[in-house]
Amino acid sequence: MTDQAIVLSLLLGAGFGALLQRSRFCFFCMTRDYLEGRDARGLLGILTALAVGLIGYHAIFGLFLPDPGIGRLPPDAHIGPVSWVLAIAALTFGVGMTLSGSCISAHLYRLGEGAIASVIALIGVLIGFGLGFASWNSLYLAAIQQAPVVWLPQTLGYSGSLVLQLLLLGAVAVILMRGHQPAARQPNASMSFREQIFKHRWPAHVGGLAIGMLAVLAYLRVAPLGVTAELGSIARTLGDEAAMLPERLQGLDGFSGCATAIKETLLSPNGAFILALIVASFISALISGDFRLQPVTGKKALGHFAGGILMGWGAMTALGCTVGTLLSGIMAGAASGWLFAAFCLLGLWGSWRIGKAT
Amino acid sequence: MNKKPSFKAFLTALSLGLSLGVAQAANTDALVTTDWLEANLDRDDLRVIEVSVNPGKYERGHIPGAVNFRWHTDLVDTVSRDIASKEQFQSLLRSAGINEDTEVVLYGDTNNWFAAWGAWVFDIYGVDDVRLLDGGRDKWEAEGKPLAIRPQQYSPGNITVSDADHSIRAFLDEVVEVARSENPATDIVDIRSAAEYEGRIIAPEGVNELSVRAGHIPGAVNVSWGNAVNEDGTFKSPEELRALYAEAGIDGDNPVITYCRIGERSSHTWFALSRILGYEVKNYDGSWTEYGNSVGVPVTNLAGTVWGGQ
């Protein structure tokens, strides 16, 4: 069974990596496109992924837990505790995205495109995770332990939860479309089909559709999409061996999210997922010609490193990042997913404004 | 009259013979084979129940028609440390559509540990038409037998369970009495790893429930649960099991108490000794997390571990 989980994770990771690379599915870049150039296409792609995922997750939930009102949560779905800690974690994550120029999943696929500086960001993420573990016990006692775990279908039923969230996504889409100013340069319609698939980036909504479907398949067969479980596990294992972390992380293993266990096997399903993601992005970038080794400047390295630390801390305390908590959380109808999205955006926007002003 | 038997009659006879053969292959009071279960899945008076420890196992594919029992909420009291109450257990069985005459087959992941725990709880409440799927979930999957993801709803059953029968459940006082007696008339089997038994470690890595003292109950013999199964997870033959435990001095002449850390793996050995070999066995579900934390009870610590000392 574990073998099957690893094989499936390799396939899903490869699919995710190729999709991220082909459609430039980078949460930060897509948001910046809108903030700077009023180009809403990227953010609409994210909304597409969320809508497809929401529908698929709710269909699966009906199988996994026919009655959502009985006080249980569907297995493994990323439904986390809602507290001020989550808000601060998401805010910090958003600032980290601006500083390092990408979220964690985008650093992973960029690594496949030859962005060496992403390694520095990922090292920062590992350190950030260590800081997250170190602060976890006090945050857990201060807020997380008493925090409600809000799952919308529990109170609204599956139809109510699905309709309400689709309406919310629709409302955001309307706002974005109103603000959208079509880019001056449209993709060349005379391109051959082959070029459209293998050379040119895919439209974000195509990537979004496919990522939404991939997320549903991943949840059905293995676990919700997430990219930080393995990073967190590496940080936890290193910190544990160096005796730098608390011996007991209170209550952490009781929450579903990007779980971070002390590593016992070299290749966990999430580890396989991450490796396949990077390799598939690399192959995809080679074919399309997007691969080039990008030099690292001192300033860039510093931003990547500092941003990585902030993202690591945020992803640990929020039990996931833009993929594990935002995408997989909102698809699952978790209030924690929505809260993460709102505060992550706020952190990104605020730090982007400050960055522009200075 | 020399009437030739029709081909249809021949087929009927053949299938009857085959099904009898299959039924005989599963002919034990304790176990059913995967083949037998597959052939009997559509019987209305048979209910298959999955008791797995890992959430998401049942949901991502289970034996068609099986019902999910979650051991950590359905089969135990979630506040006090105890098994599910009679009322809780009865309503659980009824909601699974179990009637007085329903045959139950239990199976689960991790070598049927929790399915065996389930079988023990069924036995405590006097539900006796209960068997384990030999080899559990792993064997079913390894043989490529079908799995379903659609949950099955059954109309409520009418079963009435008995009061808890404590003749198969040991409590601390009784265990301490055996541990203190010079010539105990009860055998104790510790089914944990040798390292836990010897007191070199308190518990396996990664578990939250620990004890203040390491070691084992005086007089207990150590037969790890894993010795009772073949490579494919099925129980060894009754003869092999009898020889295995006899070698450790457990021959069924004395009543037996089994224990582990929290009482669930020891249910597996309870099942082997009690249901397969027919010995008189109690499972001590308090196990080492109760015994090793109790004040003033005798402990054998072969490793000489000193608690808390450097």
XYZ file of C-alpha atoms in Angstrom, chain A residues 22-307:
286
model
C 3.708 25.295 -18.085
C 1.146 27.726 -16.736
C 3.556 29.751 -14.549
C 1.341 28.986 -11.582
C 3.081 31.205 -9.069
C 0.841 32.748 -6.443
C 3.098 35.757 -5.974
C 3.664 36.522 -9.665
C -0.027 36.187 -10.442
C -0.939 38.599 -7.664
C 1.815 41.029 -8.669
C 0.590 40.956 -12.279
C -2.705 42.301 -11.028
C -1.289 44.803 -8.558
C 1.205 46.245 -11.028
C -0.385 45.823 -14.403
C -4.067 45.100 -13.658
C -3.636 41.778 -15.401
C -6.172 39.519 -13.666
C -5.631 36.401 -15.760
C -3.311 34.708 -13.267
C -5.549 35.275 -10.258
C -8.536 34.060 -12.295
C -6.520 30.897 -12.918
C -6.202 30.375 -9.155
C -9.952 30.904 -8.770
C -10.549 28.330 -11.522
C -8.446 25.772 -9.665
C -10.339 26.496 -6.448
C -13.762 26.169 -8.088
C -12.925 22.865 -9.801
C -11.348 21.551 -6.611
C -14.329 22.615 -4.487
C -16.731 20.690 -6.683
C -14.527 17.597 -6.791
C -13.819 17.630 -3.046
C -17.506 17.927 -2.235
C -18.264 14.987 -4.522
C -15.633 12.919 -2.699
C -16.802 14.083 0.722
C -20.231 12.664 -0.069
C -18.559 9.257 -0.363
C -16.119 9.575 2.525
C -18.588 11.027 5.000
C -22.190 10.756 3.780
C -23.532 12.911 6.633
C -21.363 15.975 7.267
C -23.364 16.970 10.339
C -22.379 14.114 12.667
C -19.430 15.914 14.165
C -16.670 14.103 12.327
C -14.274 15.565 9.790
C -13.481 13.872 6.477
C -10.195 11.950 6.734
C -6.947 13.809 5.947
C -8.630 16.930 4.535
C -6.712 20.088 5.400
C -9.153 21.653 7.819
C -7.201 23.554 10.434
C -7.807 25.495 13.640
C -8.907 29.106 13.133
C -7.186 31.580 15.443
C -5.130 34.760 15.447
C -2.054 32.565 15.105
C -3.274 31.465 11.662
C -3.886 35.105 10.670
C -0.388 36.152 11.731
C 1.151 33.091 10.122
C -0.577 33.848 6.813
C 0.387 37.525 7.005
C 4.007 36.555 7.626
C 3.852 34.085 4.768
C 2.568 36.836 2.465
C 5.440 39.152 3.414
C 7.867 36.273 2.875
C 6.465 35.738 -0.628
C 7.134 39.351 -1.559
C 10.643 39.301 -0.124
C 11.662 36.089 -1.852
C 9.676 36.703 -5.029
C 7.726 33.406 -4.909
C 5.814 31.132 -2.623
C 7.254 27.757 -1.690
C 5.676 25.735 -4.528
C 6.895 28.268 -7.072
C 10.430 28.080 -5.667
C 10.259 24.328 -6.172
C 9.252 24.558 -9.826
C 11.637 27.483 -10.439
C 14.410 25.287 -9.144
C 13.605 22.998 -12.082
C 13.858 26.032 -14.399
C 17.387 26.701 -13.195
C 16.749 29.352 -10.547
C 19.638 28.502 -8.258
C 18.639 31.239 -5.822
C 15.565 29.209 -4.988
C 17.868 26.833 -3.106
C 18.700 29.729 -0.793
C 15.001 30.427 -0.278
C 14.359 26.764 0.506
C 17.190 26.717 3.042
C 15.517 29.748 4.610
C 12.244 27.812 4.641
C 13.909 24.961 6.560
C 15.241 27.424 9.143
C 11.814 29.075 9.321
C 10.259 25.689 9.994
C 12.752 25.174 12.827
C 11.696 28.526 14.332
C 8.074 27.490 13.878
C 8.631 24.280 15.828
C 10.472 26.214 18.523
C 7.542 28.616 18.957
C 4.806 26.024 18.473
C 4.250 24.933 22.075
C 3.643 28.464 23.383
C 1.367 29.349 20.449
C -0.510 26.085 20.903
C -1.238 26.815 24.535
C -1.960 30.512 23.914
C -4.493 30.022 21.124
C -4.404 26.979 18.877
C -5.575 24.429 21.439
C -8.860 26.281 22.069
C -9.268 27.415 18.451
C -12.336 26.142 16.607
C -11.793 23.856 13.616
C -14.443 25.218 11.276
C -15.608 23.027 8.418
C -18.330 24.754 6.411
C -20.273 21.591 5.368
C -20.720 20.767 9.047
C -23.118 23.677 9.489
C -24.231 24.381 5.912
C -24.443 20.857 4.518
C -22.628 19.893 1.332
C -24.914 21.823 -1.032
C -24.922 24.933 1.121
C -21.169 24.891 1.518
C -20.598 24.346 -2.194
C -23.027 27.037 -3.317
C -21.802 29.621 -0.814
C -18.153 29.117 -1.681
C -18.743 29.058 -5.433
C -20.642 32.328 -5.036
C -17.751 33.787 -3.056
C -15.271 32.724 -5.729
C -17.621 34.118 -8.374
C -17.841 37.446 -6.565
C -14.052 37.711 -6.387
C -13.867 36.786 -10.070
C -16.322 39.571 -10.980
C -14.263 42.135 -9.057
C -11.075 40.961 -10.755
C -12.630 40.991 -14.209
C -13.872 44.523 -13.674
C -10.403 45.646 -12.713
C -8.749 43.727 -15.516
C -6.990 45.654 -18.233
C -6.151 43.434 -21.177
C -2.450 43.170 -21.779
C -1.198 44.947 -24.862
C 0.475 41.854 -26.259
C -1.789 38.880 -26.845
C -0.337 35.424 -27.526
C 0.247 34.880 -31.174
C -2.776 33.067 -32.545
C -0.834 31.870 -35.557
C 1.352 29.661 -33.390
C 1.210 25.960 -34.178
C -0.523 23.639 -31.760
C 2.813 22.116 -30.854
C 4.240 25.533 -30.006
C 1.199 26.397 -27.936
C 1.638 23.257 -25.853
C 5.399 22.924 -25.599
C 6.849 26.408 -26.130
C 4.391 29.002 -25.021
C 3.120 29.201 -21.446
C -0.391 27.892 -21.014
C -3.147 30.326 -20.077
C -3.509 30.389 -16.279
C -7.120 29.211 -16.388
C -6.069 26.096 -18.308
C -3.451 25.411 -15.654
C -6.062 26.157 -13.005
C -8.546 23.677 -14.470
C -5.932 20.953 -14.595
C -4.556 21.718 -11.125
C -8.085 21.620 -9.687
C -8.599 18.183 -11.194
C -5.179 16.995 -10.060
C -5.989 18.164 -6.517
C -9.182 16.107 -6.528
C -7.373 12.995 -7.792
C -4.646 13.479 -5.204
C -7.156 13.697 -2.380
C -9.084 10.689 -3.630
C -6.057 8.425 -3.962
C -3.347 9.605 -1.548
C -3.695 12.875 0.321
C -4.536 16.523 -0.363
C -1.970 18.525 -2.343
C 0.731 20.015 -0.161
C 4.386 20.831 -0.620
C 5.657 21.514 2.894
C 5.192 18.206 4.733
C 8.512 16.879 3.483
C 10.353 20.164 4.064
C 8.890 20.317 7.559
C 9.851 16.730 8.248
C 13.424 17.390 7.158
C 13.579 20.442 9.437
C 12.034 18.506 12.318
C 14.417 15.582 11.897
C 17.484 17.834 11.671
C 16.348 19.916 14.641
C 15.571 16.814 16.616
C 18.967 15.293 15.943
C 20.673 18.512 16.918
C 18.480 18.563 20.066
C 17.398 22.094 19.171
C 13.659 21.488 19.218
C 11.229 20.835 22.042
C 11.007 17.099 22.711
C 7.273 17.182 22.409
C 5.302 19.367 20.013
C 2.001 19.597 21.832
C -1.030 18.516 19.890
C 0.692 18.995 16.516
C 0.184 15.460 15.286
C -3.524 15.677 16.081
C -4.222 18.280 13.380
C -4.669 17.449 9.752
C -2.644 19.596 7.449
C 0.844 19.279 6.075
C 1.886 16.807 8.735
C 5.503 16.820 9.710
C 6.693 13.589 11.216
C 10.233 12.753 12.240
C 11.673 11.026 9.185
C 11.840 7.272 9.434
C 12.053 6.390 5.763
C 14.096 8.143 3.125
C 11.283 8.415 0.619
C 7.898 9.398 2.021
C 4.914 9.957 -0.284
C 5.321 13.740 0.067
C 9.070 13.466 -0.528
C 8.376 11.530 -3.728
C 5.823 14.192 -4.706
C 8.342 17.034 -4.260
C 11.161 15.257 -6.095
C 8.891 14.430 -9.027
C 7.621 18.028 -9.065
C 11.127 19.441 -9.461
C 12.205 16.864 -12.049
C 9.036 17.314 -14.132
C 9.413 21.087 -14.036
C 13.044 20.683 -15.161
C 12.063 18.474 -18.115
C 9.201 20.758 -19.035
C 11.499 23.799 -18.885
C 14.132 22.054 -21.014
C 11.594 21.258 -23.723
C 10.080 24.740 -23.773
C 13.400 26.500 -23.583
C 12.519 28.134 -20.270
C 15.497 26.500 -18.573
C 18.442 28.757 -17.861
C 20.787 28.943 -14.948
C 20.071 32.258 -13.331
C 22.894 33.991 -11.507
C 22.541 34.826 -7.832
C 23.252 38.369 -6.730
C 23.916 39.288 -3.109
C 20.754 41.334 -2.792
C 18.627 38.623 -4.343
C 20.172 35.981 -2.090
C 19.406 38.043 0.985
C 15.773 38.583 -0.041
C 15.306 34.933 -0.871
C 16.836 33.828 2.411
C 14.883 36.235 4.624
C 11.659 35.606 2.710
